[in-house]
PDB file of C-alpha atoms and ligand atoms in Angstrom:
ATOM      1  CA  UNK A   1      99.527 292.802  80.471  1.00 74.00           C
ATOM      2  CA  UNK A   2     100.515 289.137  80.354  1.00 79.00           C
ATOM      3  CA  UNK A   3     103.946 289.922  81.819  1.00 82.00           C
ATOM      4  CA  UNK A   4     102.341 291.388  84.963  1.00 88.00           C
ATOM      5  CA  UNK A   5      99.904 288.525  85.401  1.00 94.00           C
ATOM      6  CA  UNK A   6      99.700 286.504  88.608  1.00 96.00           C
ATOM      7  CA  UNK A   7      98.702 282.870  88.302  1.00 97.00           C
ATOM      8  CA  UNK A   8      97.932 280.701  91.352  1.00 98.00           C
ATOM      9  CA  UNK A   9      98.116 276.925  91.015  1.00 98.00           C
ATOM     10  CA  UNK A  10      96.965 274.874  93.996  1.00 98.00           C
ATOM     11  CA  UNK A  11      96.027 271.268  94.533  1.00 97.00           C
ATOM     12  CA  UNK A  12      96.828 268.031  96.334  1.00 97.00           C
ATOM     13  CA  UNK A  13     100.080 266.065  96.054  1.00 94.00           C
ATOM     14  CA  UNK A  14     100.827 264.470  92.702  1.00 92.00           C
ATOM     15  CA  UNK A  15      98.355 266.551  90.711  1.00 94.00           C
ATOM     16  CA  UNK A  16     101.244 267.825  88.592  1.00 91.00           C
ATOM     17  CA  UNK A  17     101.378 271.360  89.974  1.00 95.00           C
ATOM     18  CA  UNK A  18     105.095 272.025  89.800  1.00 93.00           C
ATOM     19  CA  UNK A  19     105.682 270.538  86.327  1.00 94.00           C
ATOM     20  CA  UNK A  20     102.733 272.486  84.957  1.00 97.00           C
ATOM     21  CA  UNK A  21     103.466 275.722  86.852  1.00 97.00           C
ATOM     22  CA  UNK A  22     107.078 275.750  85.705  1.00 95.00           C
ATOM     23  CA  UNK A  23     106.149 275.205  82.045  1.00 96.00           C
ATOM     24  CA  UNK A  24     103.358 277.809  82.111  1.00 97.00           C
ATOM     25  CA  UNK A  25     105.763 280.349  83.618  1.00 95.00           C
ATOM     26  CA  UNK A  26     108.340 279.630  80.950  1.00 94.00           C
ATOM     27  CA  UNK A  27     105.845 279.870  78.083  1.00 95.00           C
ATOM     28  CA  UNK A  28     104.387 283.154  79.339  1.00 95.00           C
ATOM     29  CA  UNK A  29     107.694 284.679  80.451  1.00 93.00           C
ATOM     30  CA  UNK A  30     106.692 284.823  84.111  1.00 93.00           C
ATOM     31  CA  UNK A  31     108.673 284.202  87.275  1.00 92.00           C
ATOM     32  CA  UNK A  32     108.035 280.797  88.950  1.00 93.00           C
ATOM     33  CA  UNK A  33     107.916 280.192  92.690  1.00 94.00           C
ATOM     34  CA  UNK A  34     107.568 276.716  94.224  1.00 94.00           C
ATOM     35  CA  UNK A  35     106.166 277.464  97.683  1.00 96.00           C
ATOM     36  CA  UNK A  36     106.158 273.784  98.671  1.00 97.00           C
ATOM     37  CA  UNK A  37     109.955 273.835  98.400  1.00 97.00           C
ATOM     38  CA  UNK A  38     110.016 276.517 101.101  1.00 97.00           C
ATOM     39  CA  UNK A  39     107.997 274.402 103.548  1.00 98.00           C
ATOM     40  CA  UNK A  40     110.190 271.451 102.640  1.00 98.00           C
ATOM     41  CA  UNK A  41     113.356 273.490 103.337  1.00 98.00           C
ATOM     42  CA  UNK A  42     112.108 274.357 106.836  1.00 98.00           C
ATOM     43  CA  UNK A  43     111.170 270.704 107.504  1.00 98.00           C
ATOM     44  CA  UNK A  44     114.588 269.576 106.285  1.00 98.00           C
ATOM     45  CA  UNK A  45     116.391 272.080 108.481  1.00 98.00           C
ATOM     46  CA  UNK A  46     114.338 270.981 111.512  1.00 98.00           C
ATOM     47  CA  UNK A  47     115.260 267.333 110.909  1.00 98.00           C
ATOM     48  CA  UNK A  48     118.960 268.188 110.378  1.00 97.00           C
ATOM     49  CA  UNK A  49     119.048 270.219 113.600  1.00 97.00           C
ATOM     50  CA  UNK A  50     117.142 267.562 115.542  1.00 98.00           C
ATOM     51  CA  UNK A  51     114.418 270.050 116.376  1.00 98.00           C
ATOM     52  CA  UNK A  52     111.214 268.394 117.611  1.00 98.00           C
ATOM     53  CA  UNK A  53     108.866 268.829 114.654  1.00 98.00           C
ATOM     54  CA  UNK A  54     105.900 268.475 116.998  1.00 98.00           C
ATOM     55  CA  UNK A  55     106.880 271.624 118.868  1.00 98.00           C
ATOM     56  CA  UNK A  56     105.273 274.562 117.068  1.00 97.00           C
ATOM     57  CA  UNK A  57     107.366 276.950 119.134  1.00 97.00           C
ATOM     58  CA  UNK A  58     110.717 275.374 118.295  1.00 98.00           C
ATOM     59  CA  UNK A  59     109.956 274.995 114.600  1.00 98.00           C
ATOM     60  CA  UNK A  60     108.663 278.575 114.399  1.00 97.00           C
ATOM     61  CA  UNK A  61     111.829 279.873 116.012  1.00 97.00           C
ATOM     62  CA  UNK A  62     113.863 277.882 113.517  1.00 97.00           C
ATOM     63  CA  UNK A  63     111.804 279.180 110.577  1.00 97.00           C
ATOM     64  CA  UNK A  64     112.433 282.752 111.706  1.00 96.00           C
ATOM     65  CA  UNK A  65     116.179 282.095 111.423  1.00 96.00           C
ATOM     66  CA  UNK A  66     116.038 280.477 108.007  1.00 96.00           C
ATOM     67  CA  UNK A  67     116.918 282.074 104.683  1.00 95.00           C
ATOM     68  CA  UNK A  68     115.591 280.364 101.580  1.00 94.00           C
ATOM     69  CA  UNK A  69     116.381 281.372  98.021  1.00 91.00           C
ATOM     70  CA  UNK A  70     115.968 279.992  94.515  1.00 90.00           C
ATOM     71  CA  UNK A  71     118.473 279.942  91.702  1.00 86.00           C
ATOM     72  CA  UNK A  72     116.511 279.768  88.473  1.00 79.00           C
ATOM     73  CA  UNK A  73     119.578 280.227  86.302  1.00 74.00           C
ATOM     74  CA  UNK A  74     120.965 276.937  87.616  1.00 73.00           C
ATOM     75  CA  UNK A  75     117.925 274.787  86.845  1.00 73.00           C
ATOM     76  CA  UNK A  76     115.748 275.719  89.812  1.00 83.00           C
ATOM     77  CA  UNK A  77     118.134 275.022  92.659  1.00 92.00           C
ATOM     78  CA  UNK A  78     116.819 275.647  96.175  1.00 95.00           C
ATOM     79  CA  UNK A  79     119.177 277.120  98.751  1.00 96.00           C
ATOM     80  CA  UNK A  80     118.710 277.178 102.492  1.00 97.00           C
ATOM     81  CA  UNK A  81     121.092 279.222 104.657  1.00 96.00           C
ATOM     82  CA  UNK A  82     123.676 279.167 101.880  1.00 94.00           C
ATOM     83  CA  UNK A  83     123.455 275.430 101.260  1.00 96.00           C
ATOM     84  CA  UNK A  84     122.070 273.760  98.131  1.00 97.00           C
ATOM     85  CA  UNK A  85     119.189 271.596  99.417  1.00 97.00           C
ATOM     86  CA  UNK A  86     117.499 270.853  96.063  1.00 95.00           C
ATOM     87  CA  UNK A  87     117.792 267.078  96.402  1.00 93.00           C
ATOM     88  CA  UNK A  88     117.711 266.896 100.198  1.00 96.00           C
ATOM     89  CA  UNK A  89     114.211 268.405 100.484  1.00 97.00           C
ATOM     90  CA  UNK A  90     112.652 265.628  98.373  1.00 91.00           C
ATOM     91  CA  UNK A  91     113.515 262.666 100.616  1.00 90.00           C
ATOM     92  CA  UNK A  92     110.701 260.532 102.122  1.00 88.00           C
ATOM     93  CA  UNK A  93     111.716 261.756 105.624  1.00 93.00           C
ATOM     94  CA  UNK A  94     111.142 265.388 104.638  1.00 96.00           C
ATOM     95  CA  UNK A  95     107.924 264.487 102.815  1.00 93.00           C
ATOM     96  CA  UNK A  96     106.642 262.826 105.996  1.00 93.00           C
ATOM     97  CA  UNK A  97     107.557 265.800 108.209  1.00 97.00           C
ATOM     98  CA  UNK A  98     106.516 268.698 105.988  1.00 97.00           C
ATOM     99  CA  UNK A  99     102.753 268.708 106.569  1.00 97.00           C
ATOM    100  CA  UNK A 100     103.317 268.710 110.323  1.00 97.00           C
ATOM    101  CA  UNK A 101     105.372 271.900 110.262  1.00 98.00           C
ATOM    102  CA  UNK A 102     103.207 273.487 107.523  1.00 98.00           C
ATOM    103  CA  UNK A 103     100.252 273.441 109.940  1.00 97.00           C
ATOM    104  CA  UNK A 104     101.913 275.930 112.331  1.00 98.00           C
ATOM    105  CA  UNK A 105     100.553 279.466 111.853  1.00 97.00           C
ATOM    106  CA  UNK A 106     103.849 281.181 112.774  1.00 97.00           C
ATOM    107  CA  UNK A 107     105.719 279.138 110.186  1.00 97.00           C
ATOM    108  CA  UNK A 108     103.091 279.986 107.564  1.00 97.00           C
ATOM    109  CA  UNK A 109     103.130 283.698 108.412  1.00 97.00           C
ATOM    110  CA  UNK A 110     106.873 283.793 108.025  1.00 96.00           C
ATOM    111  CA  UNK A 111     106.833 282.152 104.592  1.00 96.00           C
ATOM    112  CA  UNK A 112     103.734 284.065 103.501  1.00 96.00           C
ATOM    113  CA  UNK A 113     105.444 287.410 104.073  1.00 94.00           C
ATOM    114  CA  UNK A 114     108.337 286.269 101.932  1.00 92.00           C
ATOM    115  CA  UNK A 115     106.070 284.864  99.205  1.00 94.00           C
ATOM    116  CA  UNK A 116     104.125 288.133  98.966  1.00 92.00           C
ATOM    117  CA  UNK A 117     107.385 290.045  98.684  1.00 90.00           C
ATOM    118  CA  UNK A 118     108.449 287.804  95.800  1.00 88.00           C
ATOM    119  CA  UNK A 119     105.079 288.459  94.137  1.00 88.00           C
ATOM    120  CA  UNK A 120     105.873 292.164  94.043  1.00 87.00           C
ATOM    121  CA  UNK A 121     108.477 291.458  91.358  1.00 82.00           C
ATOM    122  CA  UNK A 122     105.558 291.433  88.891  1.00 85.00           C
ATOM    123  CA  UNK A 123     104.243 288.566  86.810  1.00 93.00           C
ATOM    124  CA  UNK A 124     104.471 285.276  88.647  1.00 95.00           C
ATOM    125  CA  UNK A 125     103.212 281.697  88.677  1.00 96.00           C
ATOM    126  CA  UNK A 126     103.136 280.211  92.182  1.00 96.00           C
ATOM    127  CA  UNK A 127     102.160 276.703  93.135  1.00 97.00           C
ATOM    128  CA  UNK A 128     101.177 275.361  96.537  1.00 97.00           C
ATOM    129  CA  UNK A 129      98.123 274.798  98.710  1.00 97.00           C
ATOM    130  CA  UNK A 130      96.978 278.304  99.704  1.00 97.00           C
ATOM    131  CA  UNK A 131      98.116 280.471  96.801  1.00 97.00           C
ATOM    132  CA  UNK A 132      94.631 281.336  95.533  1.00 97.00           C
ATOM    133  CA  UNK A 133      93.158 281.683  99.011  1.00 97.00           C
ATOM    134  CA  UNK A 134      95.950 283.440 100.966  1.00 96.00           C
ATOM    135  CA  UNK A 135      99.128 284.278  99.108  1.00 96.00           C
ATOM    136  CA  UNK A 136      97.713 285.831  95.926  1.00 96.00           C
ATOM    137  CA  UNK A 137      94.010 286.426  96.662  1.00 96.00           C
ATOM    138  CA  UNK A 138      93.841 288.879  93.754  1.00 94.00           C
ATOM    139  CA  UNK A 139      95.559 286.635  91.188  1.00 96.00           C
ATOM    140  CA  UNK A 140      94.047 287.072  87.714  1.00 95.00           C
ATOM    141  CA  UNK A 141      93.943 283.323  87.190  1.00 97.00           C
ATOM    142  CA  UNK A 142      93.496 280.640  89.853  1.00 98.00           C
ATOM    143  CA  UNK A 143      93.709 276.979  88.999  1.00 98.00           C
ATOM    144  CA  UNK A 144      92.975 274.089  91.329  1.00 98.00           C
ATOM    145  CA  UNK A 145      94.559 270.973  89.837  1.00 97.00           C
ATOM    146  CA  UNK A 146      93.155 267.617  90.842  1.00 97.00           C
ATOM    147  CA  UNK A 147      93.292 264.033  89.632  1.00 97.00           C
ATOM    148  CA  UNK A 148      91.973 260.766  91.029  1.00 97.00           C
ATOM    149  CA  UNK A 149      93.949 259.406  94.012  1.00 96.00           C
ATOM    150  CA  UNK A 150      95.059 256.426  91.879  1.00 96.00           C
ATOM    151  CA  UNK A 151      96.344 258.629  89.070  1.00 96.00           C
ATOM    152  CA  UNK A 152      98.206 260.903  91.504  1.00 96.00           C
ATOM    153  CA  UNK A 153      99.848 258.004  93.343  1.00 96.00           C
ATOM    154  CA  UNK A 154     100.854 256.415  90.025  1.00 95.00           C
ATOM    155  CA  UNK A 155     102.456 259.664  88.796  1.00 93.00           C
ATOM    156  CA  UNK A 156     104.464 260.074  91.992  1.00 91.00           C
ATOM    157  CA  UNK A 157     105.472 256.405  91.859  1.00 93.00           C
ATOM    158  CA  UNK A 158     106.777 256.822  88.301  1.00 92.00           C
ATOM    159  CA  UNK A 159     108.770 259.887  89.399  1.00 88.00           C
ATOM    160  CA  UNK A 160     110.366 257.942  92.250  1.00 87.00           C
ATOM    161  CA  UNK A 161     111.085 254.977  89.941  1.00 90.00           C
ATOM    162  CA  UNK A 162     112.848 257.313  87.538  1.00 90.00           C
ATOM    163  CA  UNK A 163     115.305 258.215  90.315  1.00 85.00           C
ATOM    164  CA  UNK A 164     116.191 254.512  90.646  1.00 87.00           C
ATOM    165  CA  UNK A 165     114.497 253.979  94.013  1.00 84.00           C
ATOM    166  CA  UNK A 166     112.235 251.016  94.683  1.00 87.00           C
ATOM    167  CA  UNK A 167     109.072 251.803  96.558  1.00 88.00           C
ATOM    168  CA  UNK A 168     105.663 250.114  96.533  1.00 94.00           C
ATOM    169  CA  UNK A 169     102.833 251.970  94.828  1.00 95.00           C
ATOM    170  CA  UNK A 170     100.554 251.209  97.809  1.00 96.00           C
ATOM    171  CA  UNK A 171     103.037 252.844 100.176  1.00 93.00           C
ATOM    172  CA  UNK A 172     103.114 256.026  98.091  1.00 93.00           C
ATOM    173  CA  UNK A 173      99.307 256.061  97.874  1.00 96.00           C
ATOM    174  CA  UNK A 174      98.917 255.706 101.656  1.00 95.00           C
ATOM    175  CA  UNK A 175     101.502 258.384 102.396  1.00 93.00           C
ATOM    176  CA  UNK A 176      99.892 260.778  99.933  1.00 95.00           C
ATOM    177  CA  UNK A 177      96.443 260.200 101.368  1.00 96.00           C
ATOM    178  CA  UNK A 178      97.712 260.914 104.879  1.00 95.00           C
ATOM    179  CA  UNK A 179      99.471 264.124 103.817  1.00 95.00           C
ATOM    180  CA  UNK A 180      96.483 265.397 101.814  1.00 96.00           C
ATOM    181  CA  UNK A 181      94.204 264.772 104.778  1.00 96.00           C
ATOM    182  CA  UNK A 182      96.572 266.713 107.046  1.00 96.00           C
ATOM    183  CA  UNK A 183      96.707 269.575 104.532  1.00 97.00           C
ATOM    184  CA  UNK A 184      92.927 269.629 104.056  1.00 96.00           C
ATOM    185  CA  UNK A 185      91.985 269.396 107.712  1.00 97.00           C
ATOM    186  CA  UNK A 186      94.404 271.875 109.237  1.00 97.00           C
ATOM    187  CA  UNK A 187      93.000 275.022 110.806  1.00 96.00           C
ATOM    188  CA  UNK A 188      95.208 277.607 109.094  1.00 95.00           C
ATOM    189  CA  UNK A 189      95.201 277.929 105.290  1.00 95.00           C
ATOM    190  CA  UNK A 190      93.876 274.450 104.559  1.00 96.00           C
ATOM    191  CA  UNK A 191      94.104 272.967 101.089  1.00 96.00           C
ATOM    192  CA  UNK A 192      90.940 274.013  99.255  1.00 96.00           C
ATOM    193  CA  UNK A 193      90.034 275.723  95.998  1.00 97.00           C
ATOM    194  CA  UNK A 194      89.516 279.496  96.159  1.00 98.00           C
ATOM    195  CA  UNK A 195      85.910 280.502  95.458  1.00 97.00           C
ATOM    196  CA  UNK A 196      86.984 281.906  92.075  1.00 97.00           C
ATOM    197  CA  UNK A 197      89.344 279.058  91.090  1.00 98.00           C
ATOM    198  CA  UNK A 198      88.946 276.953  87.960  1.00 97.00           C
ATOM    199  CA  UNK A 199      89.002 273.306  89.039  1.00 97.00           C
ATOM    200  CA  UNK A 200      90.863 271.236  86.469  1.00 97.00           C
ATOM    201  CA  UNK A 201      90.651 267.450  86.753  1.00 97.00           C
ATOM    202  CA  UNK A 202      93.772 266.108  85.064  1.00 96.00           C
ATOM    203  CA  UNK A 203      93.086 262.372  85.488  1.00 97.00           C
ATOM    204  CA  UNK A 204      92.568 261.849  81.751  1.00 96.00           C
ATOM    205  CA  UNK A 205      94.813 264.660  80.500  1.00 96.00           C
ATOM    206  CA  UNK A 206      98.454 264.663  79.453  1.00 95.00           C
ATOM    207  CA  UNK A 207     100.827 267.226  80.977  1.00 95.00           C
ATOM    208  CA  UNK A 208     100.923 268.996  77.590  1.00 97.00           C
ATOM    209  CA  UNK A 209      97.134 269.287  77.508  1.00 98.00           C
ATOM    210  CA  UNK A 210      97.029 270.764  81.022  1.00 98.00           C
ATOM    211  CA  UNK A 211      99.765 273.290  80.202  1.00 98.00           C
ATOM    212  CA  UNK A 212      98.061 274.326  76.996  1.00 97.00           C
ATOM    213  CA  UNK A 213      94.675 274.738  78.712  1.00 97.00           C
ATOM    214  CA  UNK A 214      96.137 277.015  81.369  1.00 98.00           C
ATOM    215  CA  UNK A 215      98.120 279.065  78.833  1.00 97.00           C
ATOM    216  CA  UNK A 216      94.940 279.531  76.762  1.00 97.00           C
ATOM    217  CA  UNK A 217      92.976 280.634  79.849  1.00 96.00           C
ATOM    218  CA  UNK A 218      95.749 283.123  80.724  1.00 96.00           C
ATOM    219  CA  UNK A 219      95.797 284.529  77.181  1.00 93.00           C
ATOM    220  CA  UNK A 220      92.024 284.748  76.971  1.00 90.00           C
ATOM    221  CA  UNK A 221      91.868 286.465  80.340  1.00 81.00           C
ATOM    222  CA  UNK A 222      94.127 289.257  79.115  1.00 67.00           C
ATOM    223  CA  UNK A 223      92.324 289.897  75.795  1.00 59.00           C
TER     224      UNK A 223
HETATM  225  O1  LIG B 301     105.062 268.271  95.385  1.00 83.89           O
HETATM  226  P1  LIG B 301     104.015 267.953  96.391  1.00 83.89           P
HETATM  227  O2  LIG B 301     102.647 268.344  95.899  1.00 83.89           O
HETATM  228  O3  LIG B 301     104.073 266.580  96.917  1.00 83.89           O
HETATM  229  O4  LIG B 301     104.279 268.860  97.657  1.00 83.89           O
HETATM  230  P2  LIG B 301     104.875 270.306  97.779  1.00 83.89           P
HETATM  231  O5  LIG B 301     104.163 271.263  96.869  1.00 83.89           O
HETATM  232  O6  LIG B 301     106.344 270.230  97.691  1.00 83.89           O
HETATM  233  O7  LIG B 301     104.418 270.689  99.262  1.00 83.89           O
HETATM  234  C1  LIG B 301     104.845 269.947 100.375  1.00 83.89           C
HETATM  235  C2  LIG B 301     103.960 270.256 101.567  1.00 83.89           C
HETATM  236  O8  LIG B 301     104.154 271.624 101.946  1.00 83.89           O
HETATM  237  C3  LIG B 301     102.457 270.107 101.383  1.00 83.89           C
HETATM  238  O9  LIG B 301     102.005 268.794 101.597  1.00 83.89           O
HETATM  239  C4  LIG B 301     101.904 271.071 102.424  1.00 83.89           C
HETATM  240  O10 LIG B 301     101.860 270.494 103.703  1.00 83.89           O
HETATM  241  C5  LIG B 301     102.953 272.186 102.456  1.00 83.89           C
HETATM  242  N1  LIG B 301     102.578 273.380 101.673  1.00 83.89           N
HETATM  243  C6  LIG B 301     101.692 274.266 102.224  1.00 83.89           C
HETATM  244  O11 LIG B 301     101.189 274.041 103.323  1.00 83.89           O
HETATM  245  N2  LIG B 301     101.385 275.434 101.577  1.00 83.89           N
HETATM  246  C7  LIG B 301     101.911 275.693 100.369  1.00 83.89           C
HETATM  247  N3  LIG B 301     101.609 276.851  99.762  1.00 83.89           N
HETATM  248  C8  LIG B 301     102.807 274.783  99.766  1.00 83.89           C
HETATM  249  C9  LIG B 301     103.103 273.617 100.442  1.00 83.89           C
END
């Protein structure tokens, strides 16, 4: 039954969700969906079209006219309205705007419908903020990944450094704290562990250890 399994991975920024979710999906032969990339694609499109991100109505209208797709064969490319936006959705501007638009219920409903449709393909690993609570409430395995704020900021800083960009660690930490607060305090689908989620603190763990723990839990759950 492992190939039909649904695994939800939620948590704050920099906890390692996407790296871990992608690897777990690969190891278990499941489909992987990065829901954060969808919110980022909408935020990016709003910025490109000079839509006021503080207008829920305008952003919701835009989201309703947006088509997002993933190309897993090409190394997880993200497409928005026929354009490859894989790199464009990771800029600091998009990162700053995304939590604002992710708070709008109409935007969430739109993406939620699409995420649930994707889940009907069968076995899937999804990562985000509300996967265990809203998107896949009946997932067989729910993980809430955390790590200390310092560890999360440091990880994100190393990622940015690897792309050749110079940015102060303190700036990343402040930005992350602000975004997490916005995600936690919003009214609709706030960031929080599902009641039946396993909370995994990864501060002292390597990526390999986290992946192996989740794979073991998935295998044990299907025995
Ligand atoms: O990679 P990182 O954890 O920094 O963020 P992400 O997963 O790409 O998500 C970007 C933003 O999208 C989050 O800060 C949330 O505001 C929003 N999001 C959400 O509201 N619900 C989800 N299921 C996924 C992302």
